[in-house]
XYZ file of C-alpha atoms in Angstrom:
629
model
C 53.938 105.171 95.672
C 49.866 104.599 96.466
C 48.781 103.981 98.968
C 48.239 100.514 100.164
C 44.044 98.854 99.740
C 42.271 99.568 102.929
C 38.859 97.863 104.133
C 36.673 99.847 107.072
C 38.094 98.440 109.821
C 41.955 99.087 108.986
C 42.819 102.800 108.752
C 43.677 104.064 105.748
C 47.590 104.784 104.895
C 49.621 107.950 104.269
C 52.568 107.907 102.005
C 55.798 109.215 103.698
C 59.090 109.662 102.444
C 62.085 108.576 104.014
C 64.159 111.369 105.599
C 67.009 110.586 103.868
C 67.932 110.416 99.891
C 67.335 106.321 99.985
C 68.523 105.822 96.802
C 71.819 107.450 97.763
C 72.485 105.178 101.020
C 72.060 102.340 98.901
C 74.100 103.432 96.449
C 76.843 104.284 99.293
C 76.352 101.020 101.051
C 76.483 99.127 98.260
C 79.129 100.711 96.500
C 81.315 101.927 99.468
C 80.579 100.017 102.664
C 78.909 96.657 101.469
C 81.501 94.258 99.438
C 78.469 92.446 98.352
C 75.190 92.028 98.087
C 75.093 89.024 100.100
C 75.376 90.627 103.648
C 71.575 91.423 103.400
C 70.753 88.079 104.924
C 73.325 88.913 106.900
C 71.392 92.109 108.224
C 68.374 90.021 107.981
C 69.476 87.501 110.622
C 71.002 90.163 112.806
C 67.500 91.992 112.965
C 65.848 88.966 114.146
C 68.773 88.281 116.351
C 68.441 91.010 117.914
C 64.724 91.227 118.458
C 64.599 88.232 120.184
C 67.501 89.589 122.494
C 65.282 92.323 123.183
C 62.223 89.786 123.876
C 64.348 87.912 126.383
C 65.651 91.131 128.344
C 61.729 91.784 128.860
C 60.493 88.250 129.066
C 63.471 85.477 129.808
C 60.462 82.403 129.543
C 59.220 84.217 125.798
C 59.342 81.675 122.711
C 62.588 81.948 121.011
C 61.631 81.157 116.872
C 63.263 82.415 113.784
C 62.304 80.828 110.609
C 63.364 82.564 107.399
C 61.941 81.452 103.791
C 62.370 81.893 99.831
C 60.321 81.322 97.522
C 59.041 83.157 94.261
C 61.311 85.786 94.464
C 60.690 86.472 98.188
C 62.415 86.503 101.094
C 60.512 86.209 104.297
C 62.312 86.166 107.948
C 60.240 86.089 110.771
C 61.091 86.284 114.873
C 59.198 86.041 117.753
C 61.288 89.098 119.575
C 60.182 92.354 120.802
C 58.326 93.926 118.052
C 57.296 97.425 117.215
C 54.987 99.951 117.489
C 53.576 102.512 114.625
C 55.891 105.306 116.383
C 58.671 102.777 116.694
C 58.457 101.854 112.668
C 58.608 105.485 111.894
C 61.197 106.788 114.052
C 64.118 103.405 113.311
C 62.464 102.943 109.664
C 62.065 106.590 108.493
C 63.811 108.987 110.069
C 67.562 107.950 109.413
C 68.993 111.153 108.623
C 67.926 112.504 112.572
C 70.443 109.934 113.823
C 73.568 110.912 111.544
C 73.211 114.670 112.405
C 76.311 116.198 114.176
C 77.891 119.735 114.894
C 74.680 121.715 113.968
C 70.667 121.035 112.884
C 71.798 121.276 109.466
C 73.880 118.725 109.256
C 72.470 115.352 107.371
C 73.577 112.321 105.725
C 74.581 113.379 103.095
C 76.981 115.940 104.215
C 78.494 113.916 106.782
C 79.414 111.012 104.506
C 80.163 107.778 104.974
C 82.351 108.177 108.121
C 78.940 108.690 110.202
C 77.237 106.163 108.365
C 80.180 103.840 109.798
C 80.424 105.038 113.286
C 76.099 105.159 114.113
C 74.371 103.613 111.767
C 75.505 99.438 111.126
C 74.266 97.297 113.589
C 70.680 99.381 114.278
C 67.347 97.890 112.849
C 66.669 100.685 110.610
C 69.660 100.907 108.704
C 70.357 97.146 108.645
C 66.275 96.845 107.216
C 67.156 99.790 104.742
C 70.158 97.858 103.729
C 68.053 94.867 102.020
C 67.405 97.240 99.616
C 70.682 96.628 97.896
C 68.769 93.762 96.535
C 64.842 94.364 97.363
C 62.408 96.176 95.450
C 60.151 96.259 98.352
C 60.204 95.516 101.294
C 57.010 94.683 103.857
C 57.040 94.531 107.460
C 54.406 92.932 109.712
C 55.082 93.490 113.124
C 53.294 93.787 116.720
C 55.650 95.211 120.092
C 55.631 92.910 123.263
C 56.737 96.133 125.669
C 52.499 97.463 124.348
C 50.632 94.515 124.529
C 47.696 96.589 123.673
C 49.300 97.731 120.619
C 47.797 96.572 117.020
C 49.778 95.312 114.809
C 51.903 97.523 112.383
C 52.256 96.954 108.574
C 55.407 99.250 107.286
C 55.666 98.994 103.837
C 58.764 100.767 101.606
C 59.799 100.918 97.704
C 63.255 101.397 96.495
C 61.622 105.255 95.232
C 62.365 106.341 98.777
C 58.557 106.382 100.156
C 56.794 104.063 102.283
C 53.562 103.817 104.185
C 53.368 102.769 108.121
C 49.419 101.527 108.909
C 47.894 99.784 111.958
C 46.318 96.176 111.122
C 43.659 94.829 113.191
C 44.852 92.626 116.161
C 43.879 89.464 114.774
C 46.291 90.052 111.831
C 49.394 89.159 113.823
C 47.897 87.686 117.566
C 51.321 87.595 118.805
C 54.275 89.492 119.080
C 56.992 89.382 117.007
C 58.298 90.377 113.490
C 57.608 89.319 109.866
C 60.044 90.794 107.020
C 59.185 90.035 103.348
C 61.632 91.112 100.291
C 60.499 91.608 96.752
C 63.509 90.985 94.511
C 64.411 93.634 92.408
C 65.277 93.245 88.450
C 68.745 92.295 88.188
C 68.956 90.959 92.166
C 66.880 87.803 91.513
C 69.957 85.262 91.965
C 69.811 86.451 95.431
C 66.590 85.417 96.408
C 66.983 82.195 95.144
C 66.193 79.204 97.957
C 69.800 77.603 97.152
C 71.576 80.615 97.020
C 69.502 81.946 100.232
C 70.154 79.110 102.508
C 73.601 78.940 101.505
C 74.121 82.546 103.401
C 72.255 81.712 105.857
C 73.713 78.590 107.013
C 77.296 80.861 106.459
C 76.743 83.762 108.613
C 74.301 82.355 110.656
C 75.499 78.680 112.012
C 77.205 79.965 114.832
C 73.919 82.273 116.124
C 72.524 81.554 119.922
C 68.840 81.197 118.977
C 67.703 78.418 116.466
C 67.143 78.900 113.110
C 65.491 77.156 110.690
C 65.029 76.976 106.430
C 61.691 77.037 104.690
C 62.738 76.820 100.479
C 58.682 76.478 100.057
C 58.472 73.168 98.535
C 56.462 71.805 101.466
C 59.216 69.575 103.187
C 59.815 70.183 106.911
C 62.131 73.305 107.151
C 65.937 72.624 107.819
C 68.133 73.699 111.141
C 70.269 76.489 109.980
C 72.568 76.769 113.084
C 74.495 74.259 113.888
C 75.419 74.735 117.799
C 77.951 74.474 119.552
C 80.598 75.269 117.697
C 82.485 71.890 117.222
C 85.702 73.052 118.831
C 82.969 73.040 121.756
C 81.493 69.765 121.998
C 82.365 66.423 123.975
C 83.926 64.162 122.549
C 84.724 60.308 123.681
C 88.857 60.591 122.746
C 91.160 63.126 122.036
C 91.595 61.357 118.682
C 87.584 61.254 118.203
C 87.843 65.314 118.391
C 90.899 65.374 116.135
C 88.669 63.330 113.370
C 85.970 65.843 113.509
C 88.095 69.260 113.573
C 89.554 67.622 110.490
C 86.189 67.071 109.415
C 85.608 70.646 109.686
C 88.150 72.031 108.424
C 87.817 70.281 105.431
C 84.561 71.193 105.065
C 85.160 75.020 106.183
C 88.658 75.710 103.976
C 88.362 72.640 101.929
C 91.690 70.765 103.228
C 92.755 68.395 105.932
C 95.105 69.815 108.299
C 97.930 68.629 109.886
C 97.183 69.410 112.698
C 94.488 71.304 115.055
C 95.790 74.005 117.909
C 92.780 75.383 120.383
C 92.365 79.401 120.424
C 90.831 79.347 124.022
C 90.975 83.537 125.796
C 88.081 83.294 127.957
C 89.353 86.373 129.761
C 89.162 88.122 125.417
C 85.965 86.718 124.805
C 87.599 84.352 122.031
C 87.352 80.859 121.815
C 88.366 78.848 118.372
C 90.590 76.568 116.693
C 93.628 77.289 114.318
C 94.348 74.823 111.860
C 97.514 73.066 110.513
C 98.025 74.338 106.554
C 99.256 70.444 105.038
C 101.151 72.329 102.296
C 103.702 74.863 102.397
C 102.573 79.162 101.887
C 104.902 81.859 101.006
C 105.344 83.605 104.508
C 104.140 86.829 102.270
C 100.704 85.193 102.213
C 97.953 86.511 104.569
C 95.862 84.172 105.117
C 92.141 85.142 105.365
C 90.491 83.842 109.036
C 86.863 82.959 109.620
C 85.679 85.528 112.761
C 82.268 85.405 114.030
C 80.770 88.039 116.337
C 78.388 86.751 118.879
C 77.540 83.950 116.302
C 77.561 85.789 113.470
C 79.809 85.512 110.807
C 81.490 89.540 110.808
C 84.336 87.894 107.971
C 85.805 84.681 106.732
C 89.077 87.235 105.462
C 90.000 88.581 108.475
C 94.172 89.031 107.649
C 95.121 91.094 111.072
C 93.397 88.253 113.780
C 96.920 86.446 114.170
C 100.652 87.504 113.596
C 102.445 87.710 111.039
C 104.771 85.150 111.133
C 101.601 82.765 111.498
C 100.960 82.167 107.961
C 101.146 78.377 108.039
C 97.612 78.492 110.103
C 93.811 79.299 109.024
C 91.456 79.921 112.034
C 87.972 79.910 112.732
C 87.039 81.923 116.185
C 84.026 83.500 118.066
C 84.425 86.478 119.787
C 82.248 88.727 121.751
C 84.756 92.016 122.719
C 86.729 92.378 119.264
C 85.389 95.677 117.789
C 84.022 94.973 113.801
C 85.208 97.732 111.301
C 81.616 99.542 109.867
C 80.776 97.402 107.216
C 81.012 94.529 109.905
C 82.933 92.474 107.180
C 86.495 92.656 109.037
C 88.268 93.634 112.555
C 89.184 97.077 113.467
C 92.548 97.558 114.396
C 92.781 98.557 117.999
C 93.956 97.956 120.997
C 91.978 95.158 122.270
C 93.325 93.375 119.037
C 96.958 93.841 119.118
C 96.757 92.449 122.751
C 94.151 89.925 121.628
C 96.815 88.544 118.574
C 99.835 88.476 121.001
C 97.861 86.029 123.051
C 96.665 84.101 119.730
C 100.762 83.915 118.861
C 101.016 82.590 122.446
C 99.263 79.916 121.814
C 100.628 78.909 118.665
C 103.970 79.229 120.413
C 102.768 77.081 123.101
C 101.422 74.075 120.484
C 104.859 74.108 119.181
C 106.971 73.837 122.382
C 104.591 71.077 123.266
C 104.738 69.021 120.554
C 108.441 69.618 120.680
C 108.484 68.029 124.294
C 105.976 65.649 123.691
C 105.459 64.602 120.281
C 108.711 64.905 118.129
C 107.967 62.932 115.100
C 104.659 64.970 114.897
C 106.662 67.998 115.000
C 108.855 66.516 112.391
C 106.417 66.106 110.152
C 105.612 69.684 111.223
C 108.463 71.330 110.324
C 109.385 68.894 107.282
C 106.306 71.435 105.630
C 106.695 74.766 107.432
C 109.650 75.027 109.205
C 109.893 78.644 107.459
C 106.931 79.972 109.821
C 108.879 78.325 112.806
C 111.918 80.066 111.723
C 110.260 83.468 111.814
C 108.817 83.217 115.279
C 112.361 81.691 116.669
C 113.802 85.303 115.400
C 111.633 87.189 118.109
C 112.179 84.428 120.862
C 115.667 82.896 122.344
C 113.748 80.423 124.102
C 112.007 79.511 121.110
C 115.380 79.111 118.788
C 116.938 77.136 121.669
C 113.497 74.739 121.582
C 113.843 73.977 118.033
C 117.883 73.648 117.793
C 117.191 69.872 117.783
C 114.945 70.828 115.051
C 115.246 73.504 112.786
C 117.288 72.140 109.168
C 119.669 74.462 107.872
C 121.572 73.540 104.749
C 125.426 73.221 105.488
C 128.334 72.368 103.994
C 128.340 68.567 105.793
C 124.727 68.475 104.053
C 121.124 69.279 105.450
C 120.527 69.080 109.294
C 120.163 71.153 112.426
C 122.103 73.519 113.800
C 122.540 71.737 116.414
C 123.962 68.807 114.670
C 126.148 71.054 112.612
C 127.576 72.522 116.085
C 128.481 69.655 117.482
C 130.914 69.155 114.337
C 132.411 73.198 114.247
C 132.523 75.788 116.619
C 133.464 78.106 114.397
C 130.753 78.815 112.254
C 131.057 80.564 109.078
C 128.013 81.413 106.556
C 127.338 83.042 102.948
C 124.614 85.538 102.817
C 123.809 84.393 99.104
C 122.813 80.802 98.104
C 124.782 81.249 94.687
C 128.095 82.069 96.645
C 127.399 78.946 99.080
C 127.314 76.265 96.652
C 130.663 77.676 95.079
C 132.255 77.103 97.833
C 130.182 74.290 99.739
C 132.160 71.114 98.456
C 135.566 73.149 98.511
C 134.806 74.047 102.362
C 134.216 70.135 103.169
C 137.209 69.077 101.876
C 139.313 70.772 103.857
C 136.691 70.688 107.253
C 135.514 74.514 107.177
C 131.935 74.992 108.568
C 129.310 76.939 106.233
C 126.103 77.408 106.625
C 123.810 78.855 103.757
C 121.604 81.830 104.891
C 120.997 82.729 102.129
C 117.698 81.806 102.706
C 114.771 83.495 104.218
C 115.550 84.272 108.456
C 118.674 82.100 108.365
C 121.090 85.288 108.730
C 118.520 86.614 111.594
C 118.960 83.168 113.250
C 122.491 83.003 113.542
C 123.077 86.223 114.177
C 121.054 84.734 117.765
C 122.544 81.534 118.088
C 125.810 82.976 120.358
C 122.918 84.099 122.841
C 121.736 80.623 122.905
C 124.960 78.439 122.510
C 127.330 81.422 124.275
C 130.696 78.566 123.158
C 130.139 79.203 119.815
C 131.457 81.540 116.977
C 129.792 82.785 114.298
C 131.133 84.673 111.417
C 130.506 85.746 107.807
C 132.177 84.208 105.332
C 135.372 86.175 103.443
C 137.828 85.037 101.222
C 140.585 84.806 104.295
C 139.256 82.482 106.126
C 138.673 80.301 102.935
C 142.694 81.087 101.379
C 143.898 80.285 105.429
C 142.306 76.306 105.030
C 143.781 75.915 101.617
C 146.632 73.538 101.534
C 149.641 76.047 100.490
C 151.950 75.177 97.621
C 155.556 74.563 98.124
C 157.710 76.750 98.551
C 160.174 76.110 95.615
C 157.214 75.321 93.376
C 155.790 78.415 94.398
C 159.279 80.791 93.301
C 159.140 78.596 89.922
C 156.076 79.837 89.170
C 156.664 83.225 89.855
C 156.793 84.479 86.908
C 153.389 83.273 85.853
C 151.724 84.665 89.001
C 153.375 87.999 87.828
C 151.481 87.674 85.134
C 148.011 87.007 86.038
C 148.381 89.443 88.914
C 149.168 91.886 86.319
C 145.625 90.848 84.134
C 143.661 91.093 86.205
C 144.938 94.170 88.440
C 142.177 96.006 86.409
C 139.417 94.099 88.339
C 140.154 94.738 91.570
C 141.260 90.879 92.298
C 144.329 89.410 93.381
C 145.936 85.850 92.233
C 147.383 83.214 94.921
C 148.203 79.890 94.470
C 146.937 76.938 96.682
C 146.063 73.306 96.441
C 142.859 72.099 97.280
C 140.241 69.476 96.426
C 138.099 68.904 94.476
C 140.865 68.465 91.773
C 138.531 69.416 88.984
C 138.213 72.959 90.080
C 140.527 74.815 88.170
C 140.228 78.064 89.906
C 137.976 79.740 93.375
C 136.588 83.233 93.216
C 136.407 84.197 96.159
C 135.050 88.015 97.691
C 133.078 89.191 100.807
C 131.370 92.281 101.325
C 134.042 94.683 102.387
C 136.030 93.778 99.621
C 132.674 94.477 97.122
C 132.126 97.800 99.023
C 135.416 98.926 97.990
C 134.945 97.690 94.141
C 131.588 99.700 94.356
C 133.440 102.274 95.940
C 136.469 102.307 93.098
C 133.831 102.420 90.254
C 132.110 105.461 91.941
C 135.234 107.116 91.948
C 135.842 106.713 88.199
C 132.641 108.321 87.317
C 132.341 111.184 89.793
C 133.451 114.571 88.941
C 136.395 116.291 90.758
C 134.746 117.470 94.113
C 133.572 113.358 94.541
C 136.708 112.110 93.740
C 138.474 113.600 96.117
C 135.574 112.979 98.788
C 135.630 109.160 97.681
C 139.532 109.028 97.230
C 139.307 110.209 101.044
C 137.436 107.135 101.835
C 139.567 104.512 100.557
C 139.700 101.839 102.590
C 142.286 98.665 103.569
C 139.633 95.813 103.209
C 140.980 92.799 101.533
C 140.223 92.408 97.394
C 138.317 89.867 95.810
C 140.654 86.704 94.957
C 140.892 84.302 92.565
C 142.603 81.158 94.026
C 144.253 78.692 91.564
C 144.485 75.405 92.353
C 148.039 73.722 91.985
C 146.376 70.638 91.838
C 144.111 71.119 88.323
C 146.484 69.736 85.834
C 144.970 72.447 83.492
C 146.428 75.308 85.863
C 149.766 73.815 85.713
C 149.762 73.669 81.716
C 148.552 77.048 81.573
C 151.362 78.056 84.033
C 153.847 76.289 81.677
C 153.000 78.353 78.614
C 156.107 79.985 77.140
C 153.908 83.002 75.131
C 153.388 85.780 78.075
C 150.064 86.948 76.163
C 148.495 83.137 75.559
C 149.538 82.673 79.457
C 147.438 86.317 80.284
C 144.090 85.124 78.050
C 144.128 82.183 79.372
C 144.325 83.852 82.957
C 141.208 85.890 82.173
C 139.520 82.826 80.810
C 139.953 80.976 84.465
C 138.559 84.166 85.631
C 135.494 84.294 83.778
C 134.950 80.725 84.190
C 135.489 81.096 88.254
C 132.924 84.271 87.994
C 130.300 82.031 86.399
C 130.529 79.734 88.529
C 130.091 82.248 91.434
C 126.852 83.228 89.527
C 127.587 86.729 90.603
C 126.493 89.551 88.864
C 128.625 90.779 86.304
C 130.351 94.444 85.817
C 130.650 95.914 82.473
C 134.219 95.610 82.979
C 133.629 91.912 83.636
C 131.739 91.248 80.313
C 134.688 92.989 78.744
C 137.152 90.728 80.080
C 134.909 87.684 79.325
C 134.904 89.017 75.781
C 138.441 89.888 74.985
C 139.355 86.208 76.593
C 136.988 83.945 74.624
C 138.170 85.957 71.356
C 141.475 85.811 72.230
C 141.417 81.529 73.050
C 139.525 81.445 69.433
C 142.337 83.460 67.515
C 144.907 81.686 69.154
C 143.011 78.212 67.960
C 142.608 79.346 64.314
C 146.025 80.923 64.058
C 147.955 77.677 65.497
C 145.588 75.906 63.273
C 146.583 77.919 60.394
C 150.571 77.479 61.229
C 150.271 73.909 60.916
C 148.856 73.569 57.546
C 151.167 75.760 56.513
C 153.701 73.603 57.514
C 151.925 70.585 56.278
C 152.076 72.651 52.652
C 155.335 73.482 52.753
C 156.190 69.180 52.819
């Protein structure tokens, strides 16, 4: 670069290069640390921030101004903080290799990578200045220090080549202190020095800041406030339903939908203070939700995903924080400590909302939990007290039909439940006609949650499901019609002996349900367990053989009361009597919506082939006979 025009009374300037490969930290911040370009009026704003931080720590009464501009391709910030001196704009301007040097002299940027980068460099002038270069061709620097009053005026000025020039001005060329920053564009970067685009970051990162702020777009209007203090979770308001209009007013604005509700984030003893807000539509609790953070003002993130729990996911929050540690590229948290206990205490609160509304409010919690009673569900799995709050609460769906567990224990204290929704709704309408409790969980948390009810509700018993306890409520068949039909149980007991399942007869309602498959787990650990052994060489069989167990087989319960059944019972041809056997068996299967064996398909196959031969052959016989007259 050449050196800058210089008149007699302003000393001429001396190109320097920066003591670092420049156009390798941009490359690393902007490829590595930076997710985009857009943080430079982030770094911008901090600078300024900062100065005037400075300024006040030396002056308290000093003129607070910030005023940033765009125009032409420019970007111009300028700050009435503490200023610098020539020696000051080399050593935090230049010399940014000196600062990342560890173990040895040697040692430089380069060589120590990004990690030192991270840990030293983010958050200083210099580097955050260097780091407009992601989009600036050039970048010029006006300033004058207020520790030297006697100090001229500095002009540092820097090209994306890596050189720069640092020259004194004379006094009258900046009378105060203070800081002026001006960014060329670069080709390729001019979107983001557009006035628009420009104020739009500002206003984003920087609405939260402690110092005013204000928006020149150089088309000679009166410049426009950027911050926009205090925060409204902050401010006064007449009602408590005049503040609930206006966080819904924010949050619409912020995330761009109304909430259901609002729930204050208030840790003065963390430093935090914020507002989490009410998703109006149901998430998948997989979701992490992105959360706005700022740092002292400053927006660090608006994707922050590890600021509340988990089991949250049915909130979106907007915070400030001054203690929570930013990860280097100041774009999310850092995991530590201070967090964790910082996100218990956030949970706390949400906790707290909920056990309030629930003493308080009950048809807004209704409305609540009509939308997300999933999240509520995951946070009653970590906390009795919690599950025994929302009892009254929580729907479950049952075999009486949906409602709360609390509703369904007043009807059973024995409580049964299916771990799969498919196996549930086979047996649902069969289970309330004969008064058997069964809850589905096969839904997300509802086997975690009544696993925990007896440690709420101590009178009451809760079991899993198995085909015992479903043959016991069965209405048994007669005696004598049972030894008639003997010979036809034989039978089917004989069919399907190859599946594993037994055959018993009982009557039950509905009527039009021919037949109930009915297994549990034991009883499918010991089919797995079978159909292991048949495949294992010599030194597993004898291991599995070892292990077989007495658990109960799968059954297949006929109903006495399906007039089908009793026809098919009835049948005087032994093999028509065993097909159509396997057919009830395939049909009952289905119906379980279980996943079938290869043995199963088989058995599916032979039967529907069989029924269809059987069809065309008794077809066939009779027009036969209808030839022969």
């Amino acid at each position: 670069m050449t050196s800058t025009s210089t008149s007699p009374s302003t000393p001429p300037s001396t190109p320097h290069s920066f003591q670092v490969d420049l156009r390798g930290l941009v490359d690393l911040l902007s490829h590595h640390l930076y997710s985009s370009p857009r943080v430079y009026v982030r770094e911008l704003l901090q600078n300024a921030v900062d100065a005037i931080t400075a300024r006040h720590a030396l002056d308290p009464a000093a003129e607070v101004r910030i005023r940033l501009a765009a125009s032409g391709g420019r970007v111009t910030i300028e700050d009435s903080g503490i200023g610098l001196t020539a020696a000051e704009a080399h050593s935090l301007l230049a010399t940014i290799g000196r600062s990342s040097k560890r173990g040895g002299e040697g040692a430089d940027l380069n060589e120590q990578g990004l990690e030192a980068t991270r840990q030293e460099f983010l958050g200083q002038f210099g580097i955050g200045l260097l780091a407009c270069f992601v989009v600036a061709r050039q970048i010029r620097v006006v300033t004058r220090s207020a520790r030297d009053p006697r100090a001229a005026p500095v002009e540092w000025l820097a090209t994306d080549d890596g050189s720069y020039t640092v020259r004194e001005l004379p006094h009258e060329a900046r009378p105060e202190p203070g800081t002026t920053v001006v960014l060329e564009a670069r080709p390729g970067a001019a979107e983001w020095a557009v006035p628009a685009k420009v104020e739009e970051l500002a206003r984003d990162y920087g609405s939260l800041l402690p110092y005013d702020i204000t928006f020149d777009d150089g088309e000679g209007g009166e410049p426009r406030p950027v911050t926009d203090r205090p925060a409204v979770w902050d401010r006064p308001f007449p009602t408590p339903a005049a503040r609930r209009v206006a966080l819904a007013g924010h949050c619409a604005q912020l995330f761009g939908f109304t909430p259901l509700d609002s729930i204050d984030l208030d840790l003065p003893v963390a430093g935090v203070r914020g507002v989490a807000y009410v998703l109006p539509e149901p998430t998948s609790p997989a979701h992490r939700a992105g959360h706005r953070v700022h740092l002292k003002g400053m927006l660090l993130t608006d994707r922050a995903d590890n600021l509340l729990p988990d089991w949250a996911f049915f909130v979106r929050a907007v915070l400030d924080t001054d203690t929570l540690r930013p990860t280097a590229s100041r774009e999310n948290l850092y995991d530590d400590e201070t967090l964790a206990a910082v996100r218990d205490a956030l949970g706390a609160r949400v906790r707290g909302w909920l056990a309030e509304l629930a003493a308080s409010d009950p048809d807004r919690l209704a409305a609540f939990l009509q939308v997300h009673h999933l999240g509520v569900k995951s946070m009653a799995r970590h906390d009795s007290e919690l599950l025994g709050l929302m009892l009254p609460w929580l729907p479950f769906e049952t075999s009486d039909g949906s409602m709360s567990l609390q509703e369904f224990a007043a009807a059973h204290t024995d409580i049964h439940f299916t771990r799969t929704v498919e196996e549930f709704r086979q047996i649902a309408p069969i289970a309330a006609a004969h008064g058997l409790g069964v809850i589905n969980a096969g839904y997300t948390y509802d086997a975690d949650l009544l696993a925990l009810l007896p440690a709420v509700r101590p009178e009451l018993k809760v079991t899993e499901l198995d085909a015992g306890a479903v043959t016991e409520r069965l209405d048994p068949v007669p005696t004598a019609a049972e030894l008639a039909l003997a010979p036809f149980l034989a039978t089917a007991r004989t069919r399907l002996e190859a599946q594993g399942c037994d055959v018993v007869l009982r009557a039950f309602q509905p009527v039009a349900v021919p037949a109930l498959y009915l297994d549990d787990r034991q009883a499918r650990q010991e089919r797995d367990r079978t159909a292991a052994l048949e495949s294992a060489d010599s030194l597993w069989s004898g291991i599995l053989g070892a292990l077989r167990g007495s658990a109960p087989r799968a059954r297949l319960v006929l109903n006495h009361n399906n007039p089908l059944v009793r026809r098919i019972a009835a049948l005087p041809d032994e093999a028509l009597t065993g097909t159509a056997v396997e057919s009830l068996y395939g049909q009952a299967l289905l119906m379980s919506q279980r996943p079938l064996r290869p043995a199963d398909s088989t058995l599916l196959n032979r039967a529907f082939l069989g029924l269809l031969e059987w069809a065309t052959h008794s077809t066939d016989s009779r027009d036969a006979q209808e030839d022969q007259k």
